[in-house]
Short mmCIF file of C-alpha atoms and ligand atoms in Angstrom, two decimals:
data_model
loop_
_atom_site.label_atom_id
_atom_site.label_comp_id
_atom_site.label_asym_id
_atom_site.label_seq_id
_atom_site.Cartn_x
_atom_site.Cartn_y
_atom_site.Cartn_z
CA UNK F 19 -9.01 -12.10 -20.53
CA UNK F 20 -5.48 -12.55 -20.19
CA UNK F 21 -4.20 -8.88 -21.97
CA UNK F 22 -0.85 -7.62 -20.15
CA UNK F 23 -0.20 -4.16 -19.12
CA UNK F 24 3.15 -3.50 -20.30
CA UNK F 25 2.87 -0.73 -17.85
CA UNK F 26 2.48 -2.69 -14.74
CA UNK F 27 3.09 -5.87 -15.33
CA UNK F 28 3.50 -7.51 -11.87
CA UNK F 29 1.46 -5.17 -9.58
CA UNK F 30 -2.07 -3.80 -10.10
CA UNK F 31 -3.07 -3.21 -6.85
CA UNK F 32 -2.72 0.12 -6.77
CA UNK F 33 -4.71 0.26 -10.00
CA UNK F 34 -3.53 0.39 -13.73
CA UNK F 35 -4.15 3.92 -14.67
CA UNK F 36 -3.25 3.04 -18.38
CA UNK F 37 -6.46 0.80 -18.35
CA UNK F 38 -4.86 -2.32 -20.13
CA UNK F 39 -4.23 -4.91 -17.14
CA UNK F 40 -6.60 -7.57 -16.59
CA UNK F 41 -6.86 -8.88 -13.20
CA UNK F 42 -5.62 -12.80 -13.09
CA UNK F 43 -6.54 -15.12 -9.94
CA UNK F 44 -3.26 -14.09 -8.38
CA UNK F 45 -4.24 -10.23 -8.56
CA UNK F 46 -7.24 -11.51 -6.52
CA UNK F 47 -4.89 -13.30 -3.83
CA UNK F 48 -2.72 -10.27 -3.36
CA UNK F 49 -5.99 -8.03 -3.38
CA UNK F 50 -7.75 -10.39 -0.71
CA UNK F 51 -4.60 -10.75 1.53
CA UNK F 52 -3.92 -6.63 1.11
CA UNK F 53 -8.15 -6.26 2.15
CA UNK F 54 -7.09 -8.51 5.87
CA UNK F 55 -4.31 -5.56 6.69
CA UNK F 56 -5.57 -2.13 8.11
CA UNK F 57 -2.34 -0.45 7.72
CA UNK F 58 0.83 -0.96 5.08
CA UNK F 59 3.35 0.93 6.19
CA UNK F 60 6.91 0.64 4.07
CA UNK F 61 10.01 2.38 5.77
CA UNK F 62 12.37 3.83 3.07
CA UNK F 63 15.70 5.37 2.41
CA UNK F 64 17.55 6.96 0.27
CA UNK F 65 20.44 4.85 0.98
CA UNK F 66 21.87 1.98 2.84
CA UNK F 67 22.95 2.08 6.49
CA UNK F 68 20.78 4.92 7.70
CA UNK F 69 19.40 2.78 10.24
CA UNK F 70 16.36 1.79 8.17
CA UNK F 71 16.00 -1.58 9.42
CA UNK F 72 17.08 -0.99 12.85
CA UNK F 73 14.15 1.86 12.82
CA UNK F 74 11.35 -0.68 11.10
CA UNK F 75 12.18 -3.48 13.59
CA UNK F 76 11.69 -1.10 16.24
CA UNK F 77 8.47 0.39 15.07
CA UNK F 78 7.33 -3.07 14.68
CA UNK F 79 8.36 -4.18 18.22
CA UNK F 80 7.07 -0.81 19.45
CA UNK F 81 3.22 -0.96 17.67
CA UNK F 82 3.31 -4.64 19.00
CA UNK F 83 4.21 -3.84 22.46
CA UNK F 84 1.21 -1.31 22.30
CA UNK F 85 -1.24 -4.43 21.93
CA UNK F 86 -1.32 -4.18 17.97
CA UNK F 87 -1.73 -7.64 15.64
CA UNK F 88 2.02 -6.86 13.20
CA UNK F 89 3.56 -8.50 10.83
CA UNK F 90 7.21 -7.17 9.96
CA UNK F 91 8.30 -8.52 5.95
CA UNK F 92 12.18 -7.67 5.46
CA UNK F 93 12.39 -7.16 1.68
CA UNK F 94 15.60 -5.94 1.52
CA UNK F 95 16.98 -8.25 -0.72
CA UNK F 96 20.66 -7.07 -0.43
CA UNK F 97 21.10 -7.19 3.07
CA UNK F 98 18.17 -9.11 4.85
CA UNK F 99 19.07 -8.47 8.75
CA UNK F 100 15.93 -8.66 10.18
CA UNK F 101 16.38 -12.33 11.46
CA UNK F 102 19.63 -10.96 13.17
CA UNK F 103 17.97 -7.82 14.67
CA UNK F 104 15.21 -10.55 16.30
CA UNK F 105 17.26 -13.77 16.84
CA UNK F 106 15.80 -15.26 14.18
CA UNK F 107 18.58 -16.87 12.38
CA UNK F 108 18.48 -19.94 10.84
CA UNK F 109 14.39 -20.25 11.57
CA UNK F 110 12.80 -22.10 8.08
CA UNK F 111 9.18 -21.11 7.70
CA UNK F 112 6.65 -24.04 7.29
CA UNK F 113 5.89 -23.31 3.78
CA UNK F 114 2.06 -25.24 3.25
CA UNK F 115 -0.07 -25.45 0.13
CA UNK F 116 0.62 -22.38 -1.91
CA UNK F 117 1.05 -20.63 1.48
CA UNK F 118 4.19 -19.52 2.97
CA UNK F 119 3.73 -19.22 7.33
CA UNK F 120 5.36 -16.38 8.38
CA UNK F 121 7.51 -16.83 11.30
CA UNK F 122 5.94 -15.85 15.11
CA UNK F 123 8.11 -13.59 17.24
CA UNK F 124 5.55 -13.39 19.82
CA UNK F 125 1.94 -13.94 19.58
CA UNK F 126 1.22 -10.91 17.53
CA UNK F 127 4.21 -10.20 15.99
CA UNK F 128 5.33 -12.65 12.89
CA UNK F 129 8.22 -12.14 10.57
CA UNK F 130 8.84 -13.07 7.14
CA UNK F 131 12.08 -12.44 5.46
CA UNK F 132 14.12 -13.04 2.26
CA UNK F 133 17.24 -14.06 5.17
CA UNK F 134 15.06 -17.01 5.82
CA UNK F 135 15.11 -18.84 2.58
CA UNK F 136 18.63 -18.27 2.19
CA UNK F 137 20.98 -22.03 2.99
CA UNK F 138 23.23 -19.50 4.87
CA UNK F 139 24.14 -15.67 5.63
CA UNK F 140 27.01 -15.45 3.76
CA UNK F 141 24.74 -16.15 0.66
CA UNK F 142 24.63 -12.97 -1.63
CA UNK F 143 21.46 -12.24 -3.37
CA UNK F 144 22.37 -11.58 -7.42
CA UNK F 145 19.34 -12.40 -8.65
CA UNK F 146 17.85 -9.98 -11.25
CA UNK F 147 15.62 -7.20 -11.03
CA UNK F 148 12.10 -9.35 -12.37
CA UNK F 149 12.84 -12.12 -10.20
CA UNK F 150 13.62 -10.01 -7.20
CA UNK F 151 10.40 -7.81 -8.15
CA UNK F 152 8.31 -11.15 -8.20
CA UNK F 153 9.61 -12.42 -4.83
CA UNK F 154 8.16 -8.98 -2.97
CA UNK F 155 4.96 -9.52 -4.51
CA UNK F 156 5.14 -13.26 -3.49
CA UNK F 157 6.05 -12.01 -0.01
CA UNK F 158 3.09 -10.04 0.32
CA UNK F 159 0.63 -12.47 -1.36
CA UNK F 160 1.68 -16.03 -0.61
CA UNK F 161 2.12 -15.48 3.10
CA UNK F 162 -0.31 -16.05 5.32
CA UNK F 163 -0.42 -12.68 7.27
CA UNK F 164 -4.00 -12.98 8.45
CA UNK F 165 -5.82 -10.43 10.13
CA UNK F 166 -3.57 -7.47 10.88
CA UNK F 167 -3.60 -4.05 12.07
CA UNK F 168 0.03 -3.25 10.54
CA UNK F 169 2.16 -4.37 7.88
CA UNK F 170 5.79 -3.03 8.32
CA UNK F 171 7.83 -3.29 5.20
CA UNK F 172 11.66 -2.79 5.49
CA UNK F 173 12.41 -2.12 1.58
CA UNK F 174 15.45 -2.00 0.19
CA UNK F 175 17.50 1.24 0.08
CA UNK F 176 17.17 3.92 -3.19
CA UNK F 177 14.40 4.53 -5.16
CA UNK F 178 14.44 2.10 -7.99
CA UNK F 179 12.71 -1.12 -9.25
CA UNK F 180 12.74 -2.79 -5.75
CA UNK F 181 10.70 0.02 -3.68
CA UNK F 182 8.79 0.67 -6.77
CA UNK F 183 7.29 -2.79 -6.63
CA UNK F 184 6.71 -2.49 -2.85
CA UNK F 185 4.71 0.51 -2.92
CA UNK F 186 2.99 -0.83 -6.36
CA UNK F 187 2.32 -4.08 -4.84
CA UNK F 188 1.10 -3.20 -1.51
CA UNK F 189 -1.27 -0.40 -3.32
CA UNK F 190 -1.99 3.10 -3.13
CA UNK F 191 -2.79 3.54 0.43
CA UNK F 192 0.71 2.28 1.77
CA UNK F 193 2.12 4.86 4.17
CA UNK F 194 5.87 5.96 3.51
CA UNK F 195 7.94 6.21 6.32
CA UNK F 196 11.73 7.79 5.27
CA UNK F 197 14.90 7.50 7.50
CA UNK F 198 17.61 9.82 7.28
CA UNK F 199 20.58 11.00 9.14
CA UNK F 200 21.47 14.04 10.12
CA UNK F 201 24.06 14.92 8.05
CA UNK F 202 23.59 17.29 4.93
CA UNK F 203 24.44 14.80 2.49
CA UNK F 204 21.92 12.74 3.66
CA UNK F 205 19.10 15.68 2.29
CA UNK F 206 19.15 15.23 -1.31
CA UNK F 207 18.53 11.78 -0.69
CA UNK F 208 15.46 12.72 1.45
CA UNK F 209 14.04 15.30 -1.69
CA UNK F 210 14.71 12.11 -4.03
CA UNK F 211 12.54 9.38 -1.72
CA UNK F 212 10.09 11.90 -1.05
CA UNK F 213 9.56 12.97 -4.67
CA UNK F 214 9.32 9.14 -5.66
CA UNK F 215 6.76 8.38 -3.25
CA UNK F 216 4.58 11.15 -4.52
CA UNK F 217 5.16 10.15 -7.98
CA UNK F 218 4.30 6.49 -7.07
CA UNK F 219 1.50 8.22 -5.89
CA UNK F 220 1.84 7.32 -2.49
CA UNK F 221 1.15 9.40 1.18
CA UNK F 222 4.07 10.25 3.12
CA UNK F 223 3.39 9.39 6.98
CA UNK F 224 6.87 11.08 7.59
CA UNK F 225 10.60 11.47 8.14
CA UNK F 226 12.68 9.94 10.96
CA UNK F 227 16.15 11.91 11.43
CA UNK F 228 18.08 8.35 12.68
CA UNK F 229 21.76 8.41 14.77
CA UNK F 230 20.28 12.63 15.70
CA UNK F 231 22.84 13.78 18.43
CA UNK F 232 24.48 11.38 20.96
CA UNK F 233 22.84 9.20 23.89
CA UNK F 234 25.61 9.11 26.43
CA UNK F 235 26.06 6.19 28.56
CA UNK F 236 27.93 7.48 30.99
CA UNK F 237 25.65 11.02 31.98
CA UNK F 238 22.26 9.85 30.36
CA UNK F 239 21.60 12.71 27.89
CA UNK F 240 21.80 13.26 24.26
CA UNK F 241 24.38 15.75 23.09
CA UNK F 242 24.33 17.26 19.74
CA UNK F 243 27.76 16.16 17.99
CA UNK F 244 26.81 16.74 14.50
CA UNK F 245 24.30 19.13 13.12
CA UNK F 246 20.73 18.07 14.03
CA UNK F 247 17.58 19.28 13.36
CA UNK F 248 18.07 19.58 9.42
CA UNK F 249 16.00 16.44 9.04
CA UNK F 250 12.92 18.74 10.72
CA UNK F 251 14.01 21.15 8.72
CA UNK F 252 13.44 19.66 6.03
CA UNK F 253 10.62 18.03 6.78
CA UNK F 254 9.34 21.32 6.77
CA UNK F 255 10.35 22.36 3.31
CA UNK F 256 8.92 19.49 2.08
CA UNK F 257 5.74 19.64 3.45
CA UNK F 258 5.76 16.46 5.64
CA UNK F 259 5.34 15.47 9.14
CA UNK F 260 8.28 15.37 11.16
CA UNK F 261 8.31 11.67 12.90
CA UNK F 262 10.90 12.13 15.81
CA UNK F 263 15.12 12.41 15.93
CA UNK F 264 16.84 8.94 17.41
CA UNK F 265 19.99 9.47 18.75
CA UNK F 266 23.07 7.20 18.26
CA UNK F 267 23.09 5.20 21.10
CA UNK F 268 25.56 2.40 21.90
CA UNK F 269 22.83 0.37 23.28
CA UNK F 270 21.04 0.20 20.15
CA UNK F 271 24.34 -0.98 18.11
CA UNK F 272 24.54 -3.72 21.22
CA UNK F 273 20.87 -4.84 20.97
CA UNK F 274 21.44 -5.35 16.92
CA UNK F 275 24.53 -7.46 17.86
CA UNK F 276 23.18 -9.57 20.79
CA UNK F 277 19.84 -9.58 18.61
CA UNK F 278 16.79 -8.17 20.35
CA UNK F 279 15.40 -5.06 19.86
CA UNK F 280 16.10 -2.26 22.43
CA UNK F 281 12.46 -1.62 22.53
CA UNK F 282 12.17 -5.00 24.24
CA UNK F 283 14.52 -4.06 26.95
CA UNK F 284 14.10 -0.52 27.80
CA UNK F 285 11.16 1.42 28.06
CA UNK F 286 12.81 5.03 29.61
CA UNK F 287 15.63 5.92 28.07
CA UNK F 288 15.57 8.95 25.41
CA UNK F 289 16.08 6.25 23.00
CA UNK F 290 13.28 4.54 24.10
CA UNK F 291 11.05 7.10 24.45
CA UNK F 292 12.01 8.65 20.66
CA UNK F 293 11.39 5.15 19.56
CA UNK F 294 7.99 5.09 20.86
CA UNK F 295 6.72 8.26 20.27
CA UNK F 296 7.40 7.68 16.54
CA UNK F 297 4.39 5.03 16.11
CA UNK F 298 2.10 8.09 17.42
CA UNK F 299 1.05 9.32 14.35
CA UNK F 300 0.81 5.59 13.01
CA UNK F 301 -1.31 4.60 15.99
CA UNK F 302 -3.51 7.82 15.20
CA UNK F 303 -4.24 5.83 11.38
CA UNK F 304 -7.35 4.58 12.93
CA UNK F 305 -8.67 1.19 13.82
CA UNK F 306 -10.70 0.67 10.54
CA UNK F 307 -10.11 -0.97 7.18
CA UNK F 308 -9.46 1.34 4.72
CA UNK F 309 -12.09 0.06 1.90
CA UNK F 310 -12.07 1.45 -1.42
CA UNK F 311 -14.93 3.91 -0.61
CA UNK F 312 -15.35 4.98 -4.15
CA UNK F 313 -17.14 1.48 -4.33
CA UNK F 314 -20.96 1.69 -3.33
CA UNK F 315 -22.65 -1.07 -1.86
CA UNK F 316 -24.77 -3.48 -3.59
CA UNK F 317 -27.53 -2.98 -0.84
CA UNK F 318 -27.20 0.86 -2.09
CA UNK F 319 -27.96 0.51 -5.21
CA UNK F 320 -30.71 -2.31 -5.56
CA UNK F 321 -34.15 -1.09 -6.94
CA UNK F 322 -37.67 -2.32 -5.60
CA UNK F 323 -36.80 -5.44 -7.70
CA UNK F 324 -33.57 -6.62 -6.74
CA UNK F 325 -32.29 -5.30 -9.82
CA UNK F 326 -29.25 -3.15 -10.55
CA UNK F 327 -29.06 -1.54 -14.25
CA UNK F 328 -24.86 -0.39 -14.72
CA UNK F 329 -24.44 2.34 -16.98
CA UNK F 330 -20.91 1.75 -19.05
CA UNK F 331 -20.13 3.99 -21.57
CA UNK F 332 -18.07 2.08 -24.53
CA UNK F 333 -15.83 2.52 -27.62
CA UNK F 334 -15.17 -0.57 -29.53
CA UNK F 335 -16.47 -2.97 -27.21
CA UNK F 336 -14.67 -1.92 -24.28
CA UNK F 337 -14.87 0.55 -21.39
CA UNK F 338 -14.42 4.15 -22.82
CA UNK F 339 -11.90 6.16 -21.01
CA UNK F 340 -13.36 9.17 -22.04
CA UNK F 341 -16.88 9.33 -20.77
CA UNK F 342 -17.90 12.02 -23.84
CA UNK F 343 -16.65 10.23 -26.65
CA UNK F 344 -18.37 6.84 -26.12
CA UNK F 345 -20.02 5.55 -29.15
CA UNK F 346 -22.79 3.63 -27.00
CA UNK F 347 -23.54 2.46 -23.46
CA UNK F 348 -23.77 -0.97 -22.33
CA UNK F 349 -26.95 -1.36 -19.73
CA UNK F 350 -26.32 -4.74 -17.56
CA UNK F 351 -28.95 -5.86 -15.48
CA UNK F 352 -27.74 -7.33 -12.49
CA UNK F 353 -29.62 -9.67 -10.39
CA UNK F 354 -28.30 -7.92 -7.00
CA UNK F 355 -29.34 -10.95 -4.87
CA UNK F 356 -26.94 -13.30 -6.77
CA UNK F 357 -24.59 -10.89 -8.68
CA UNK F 358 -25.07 -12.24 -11.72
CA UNK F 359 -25.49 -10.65 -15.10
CA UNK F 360 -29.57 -11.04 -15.94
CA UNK F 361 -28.80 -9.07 -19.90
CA UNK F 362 -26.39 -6.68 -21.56
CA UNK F 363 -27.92 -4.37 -24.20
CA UNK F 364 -26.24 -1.33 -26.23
CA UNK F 365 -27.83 1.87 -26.07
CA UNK F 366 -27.44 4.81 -28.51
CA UNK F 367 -26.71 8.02 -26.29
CA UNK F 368 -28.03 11.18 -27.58
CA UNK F 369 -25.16 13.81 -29.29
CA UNK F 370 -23.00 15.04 -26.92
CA UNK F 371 -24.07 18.29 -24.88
CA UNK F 372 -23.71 19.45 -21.63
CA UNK F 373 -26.16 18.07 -19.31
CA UNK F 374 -27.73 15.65 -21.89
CA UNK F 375 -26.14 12.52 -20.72
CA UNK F 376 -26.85 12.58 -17.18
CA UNK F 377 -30.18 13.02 -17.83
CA UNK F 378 -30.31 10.27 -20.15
CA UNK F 379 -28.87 7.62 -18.47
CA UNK F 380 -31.22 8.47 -15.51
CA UNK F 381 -34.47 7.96 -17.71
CA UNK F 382 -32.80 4.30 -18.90
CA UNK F 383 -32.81 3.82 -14.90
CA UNK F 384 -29.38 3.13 -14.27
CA UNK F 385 -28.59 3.28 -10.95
CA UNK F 386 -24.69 3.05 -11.46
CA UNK F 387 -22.36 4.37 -14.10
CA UNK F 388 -18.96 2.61 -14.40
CA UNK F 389 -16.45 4.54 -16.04
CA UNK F 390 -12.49 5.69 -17.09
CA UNK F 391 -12.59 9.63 -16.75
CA UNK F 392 -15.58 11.68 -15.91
CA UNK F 393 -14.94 15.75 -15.33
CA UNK F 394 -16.30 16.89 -11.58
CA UNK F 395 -19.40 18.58 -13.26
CA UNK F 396 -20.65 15.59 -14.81
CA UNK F 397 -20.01 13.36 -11.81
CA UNK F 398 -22.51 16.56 -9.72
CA UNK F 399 -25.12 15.68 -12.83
CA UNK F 400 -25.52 12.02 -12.50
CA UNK F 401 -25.21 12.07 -8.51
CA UNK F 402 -28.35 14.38 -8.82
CA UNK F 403 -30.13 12.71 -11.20
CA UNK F 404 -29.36 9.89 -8.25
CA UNK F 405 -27.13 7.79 -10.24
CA UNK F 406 -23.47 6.43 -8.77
CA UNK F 407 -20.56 7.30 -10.21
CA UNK F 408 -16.89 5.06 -10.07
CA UNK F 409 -14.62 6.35 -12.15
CA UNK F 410 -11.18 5.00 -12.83
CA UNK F 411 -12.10 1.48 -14.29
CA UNK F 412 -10.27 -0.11 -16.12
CA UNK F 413 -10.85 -0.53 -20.40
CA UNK F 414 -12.23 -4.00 -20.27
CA UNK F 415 -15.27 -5.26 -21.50
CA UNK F 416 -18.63 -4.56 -19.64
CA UNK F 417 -19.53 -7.89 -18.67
CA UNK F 418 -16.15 -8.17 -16.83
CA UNK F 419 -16.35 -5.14 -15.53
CA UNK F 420 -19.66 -5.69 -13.59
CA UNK F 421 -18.58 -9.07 -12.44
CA UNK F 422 -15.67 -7.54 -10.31
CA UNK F 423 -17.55 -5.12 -9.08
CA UNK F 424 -20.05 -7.54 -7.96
CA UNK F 425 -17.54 -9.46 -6.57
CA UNK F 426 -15.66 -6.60 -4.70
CA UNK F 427 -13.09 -7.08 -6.96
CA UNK F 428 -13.09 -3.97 -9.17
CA UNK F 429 -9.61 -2.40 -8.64
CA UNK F 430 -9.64 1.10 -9.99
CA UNK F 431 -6.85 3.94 -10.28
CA UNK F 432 -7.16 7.74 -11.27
CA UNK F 433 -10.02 9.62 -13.01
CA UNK F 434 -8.75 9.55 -16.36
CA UNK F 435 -10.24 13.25 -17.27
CA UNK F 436 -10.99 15.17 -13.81
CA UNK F 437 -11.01 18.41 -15.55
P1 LIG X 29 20.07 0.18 7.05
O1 LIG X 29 18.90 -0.72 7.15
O2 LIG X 29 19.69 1.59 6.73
O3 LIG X 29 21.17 -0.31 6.15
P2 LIG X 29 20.73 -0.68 9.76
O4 LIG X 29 19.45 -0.59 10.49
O5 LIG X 29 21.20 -2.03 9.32
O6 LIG X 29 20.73 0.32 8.51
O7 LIG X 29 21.82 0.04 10.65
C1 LIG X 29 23.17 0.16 10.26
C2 LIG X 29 24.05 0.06 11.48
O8 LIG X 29 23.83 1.18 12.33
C3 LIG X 29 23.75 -1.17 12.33
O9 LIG X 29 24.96 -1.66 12.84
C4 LIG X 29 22.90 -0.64 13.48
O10 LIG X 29 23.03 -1.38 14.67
C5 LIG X 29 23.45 0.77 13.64
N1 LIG X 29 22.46 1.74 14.13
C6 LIG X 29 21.29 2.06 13.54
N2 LIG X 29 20.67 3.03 14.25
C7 LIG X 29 21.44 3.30 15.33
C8 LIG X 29 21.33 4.16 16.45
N3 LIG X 29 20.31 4.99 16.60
N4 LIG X 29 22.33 4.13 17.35
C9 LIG X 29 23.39 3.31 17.21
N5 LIG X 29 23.56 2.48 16.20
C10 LIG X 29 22.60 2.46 15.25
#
């Protein structure tokens, strides 16, 4: 099927909630190279020269440093500087068949970055917003990140199309990490990143207050020149953790120059030690995948027989977003041991009351209902009756449907109708 959602058009991994997006071969790369990283975590602000990409180099170096497989993409596409912040200038990444090799900083950190693919760093980046949406996708998808425990994303500043199609592309489960300064100005532009990461539908790891008092060189200690503490304030307000306050420290604007991270250097100073302590909640994310676990298993759901019967319910041949109003249900019989389709029939459910459903689609011996929107009480039905419930799928046609999820490939987004 080869339907666009005008919606979503270049990013369904976090799931097409408007149900119209078909999943091509390439939404299948990005999926399969997104399934290899534990942890996506994209470092935002609400403007430019915060510190954002001084902060995501250092979390990199930092999560590295604590033994941690990282890659580190610099989509900032007006001011790539992460190949100055490393000394990685003028590096050209082997780009293979249909894969792009990211660039090795040491053995478990690699680097990709818009700065490499540019003839030279006075080159300015005008190219428009689809083309620049498509090259973050391409980023994530066409580089060969491998196995990794984090992906750090330094995203361009601001909260439109650019850090839109991050968060889209690298799905739902993409931590937000925001950088701010201290200064009160810098607070409205905290409410407005924090606000579109929720929208996007995103989790907020937390803030960073960036350039937070002063680290002297001469006396060793931070003094408070400006206001700080409004960032934690804030945090507060907002209902978010509170990351950690760097201080401006001359070292840090020396490291950027001379290109290495001060991370790499120092281990003591307060810098330092702010620096690290800020990948402590992000260390805390766990060592495991984070699978879809909406998604049963196949091995769950078998019968005696190796057969699986899917339930869809369906209005004009399709997936019916509203799990009342279907006209009929497809049952597919699946052959579980080789995932493919044994028959499709269309059953007649009986009229619509509370309860009835359930009931009936356990006595036609589904043992998994795929659908749009399902309300919680209906979901408690069938999962007593012992039938599975996804919901969130996507309006396509049943046989599709079940082939995705047999294949691990069913993407889905929000319950359509949790009432
Ligand atoms: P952004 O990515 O938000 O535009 P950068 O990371 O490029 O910001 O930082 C902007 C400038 O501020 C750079 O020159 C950088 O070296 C400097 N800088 C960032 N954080 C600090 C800090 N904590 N102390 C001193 N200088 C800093």
């Amino acid at each position: 099927m080869s339907e666009a959602c005008n919606s979503c058009s270049s990013a369904t991994a976090g799931g097409c909630s408007s149900g119209g997006c078909a999943e091509g071969p390439e939404d299948l790369k990005l999926k399969t190279t997104l399934s290899r990283i534990k942890h996506k975590i994209v470092v935002m602000s609400g403007k430019g020269g915060v510190g954002k990409s001084t902060v995501a180099t250092n979390i990199a170096v930092a999560l590295s440093l604590a033994g941690k497989k990282v890659g580190l993409l610099d989509v900032d596409v007006h001011g790539p500087s992460i190949p100055r912040l490393l000394s990685l200038e003028g590096q050209q990444p082997h780009i293979g068949d249909q894969v792009i090799e990211p660039i090795s900083w040491t053995k478990n950190l690699w680097v990709m970055s818009l700065g490499f693919m540019l003839p030279s760093k006075a080159d300015a980046v005008i190219w428009r917003g689809p083309v620049k949406i498509g090259l973050i996708k391409q980023f994530v998808q066409d580089v060969a990140w491998g196995d990794l425990d984090y992906l750090i994303v330094d995203c361009p500043p601001g909260t439109g199309d650019e850090p839109l199609s991050a968060l889209q592309t690298l799905g739902r489960d993409a931590n937000a990490v925001i950088v701010t300064t201290p200064q009160g100005v810098a607070v409205d532009d905290v409410r407005r990143s924090v606000t579109f990461a929720r929208q996007v539908g995103n989790p907020i790891l937390g803030l960073v207050e960036n350039m937070s008092g002063f680290a002297c060189p001469d006396c060793g200690s931070v003094h408070n020149i400006f206001n700080s503490g409004g960032g934690e304030e804030l945090s507060k307000e907002m209902g978010i953790q509170f990351l950690g306050r760097i201080p401006l420290d001359p070292e840090v604007g020396r490291s950027a120059d001379e290109g290495y991270p001060l991370l790499k250097v120092d281990h003591d100073s307060p810098t330092a030690q702010a620096m690290n302590s800020i990948i402590k909640p992000m260390l805390d994310l766990g060592d495991s995948l984070q699978e879809n676990s909406q998604l049963p298993k196949v091995e769950e759901l078998r019968d005696e027989h190796g057969r699986i019967r899917i339930a869809i319910p369906v209005a004009a041949g399709r997936l019916a977003q509203h799990f009342g109003h279907c006209e009929q249900f497809a049952m597919v019989d699946v052959d579980a041991h080789t995932g493919s389709i044994i028959s499709t029939t269309m059953e007649t459910p009986p009229p619509h009351e509370p309860g009835v459903i359930p009931r009936w689609v356990a006595e036609q011996k589904a043992n998994l209902v795929l659908a749009g929107g399902m309300g919680a009480k209906a979901q408690t039905l069938f999962t007593d009756a012992g039938v599975r419930v996804v919901t969130g799928c996507p309006a396509e046609n049943p046989d599709e449907l079940v082939n995705k999820f047999m294949a691990g490939a069913l993407v889905t987004g929000d319950n359509a109708c949790d009432h």
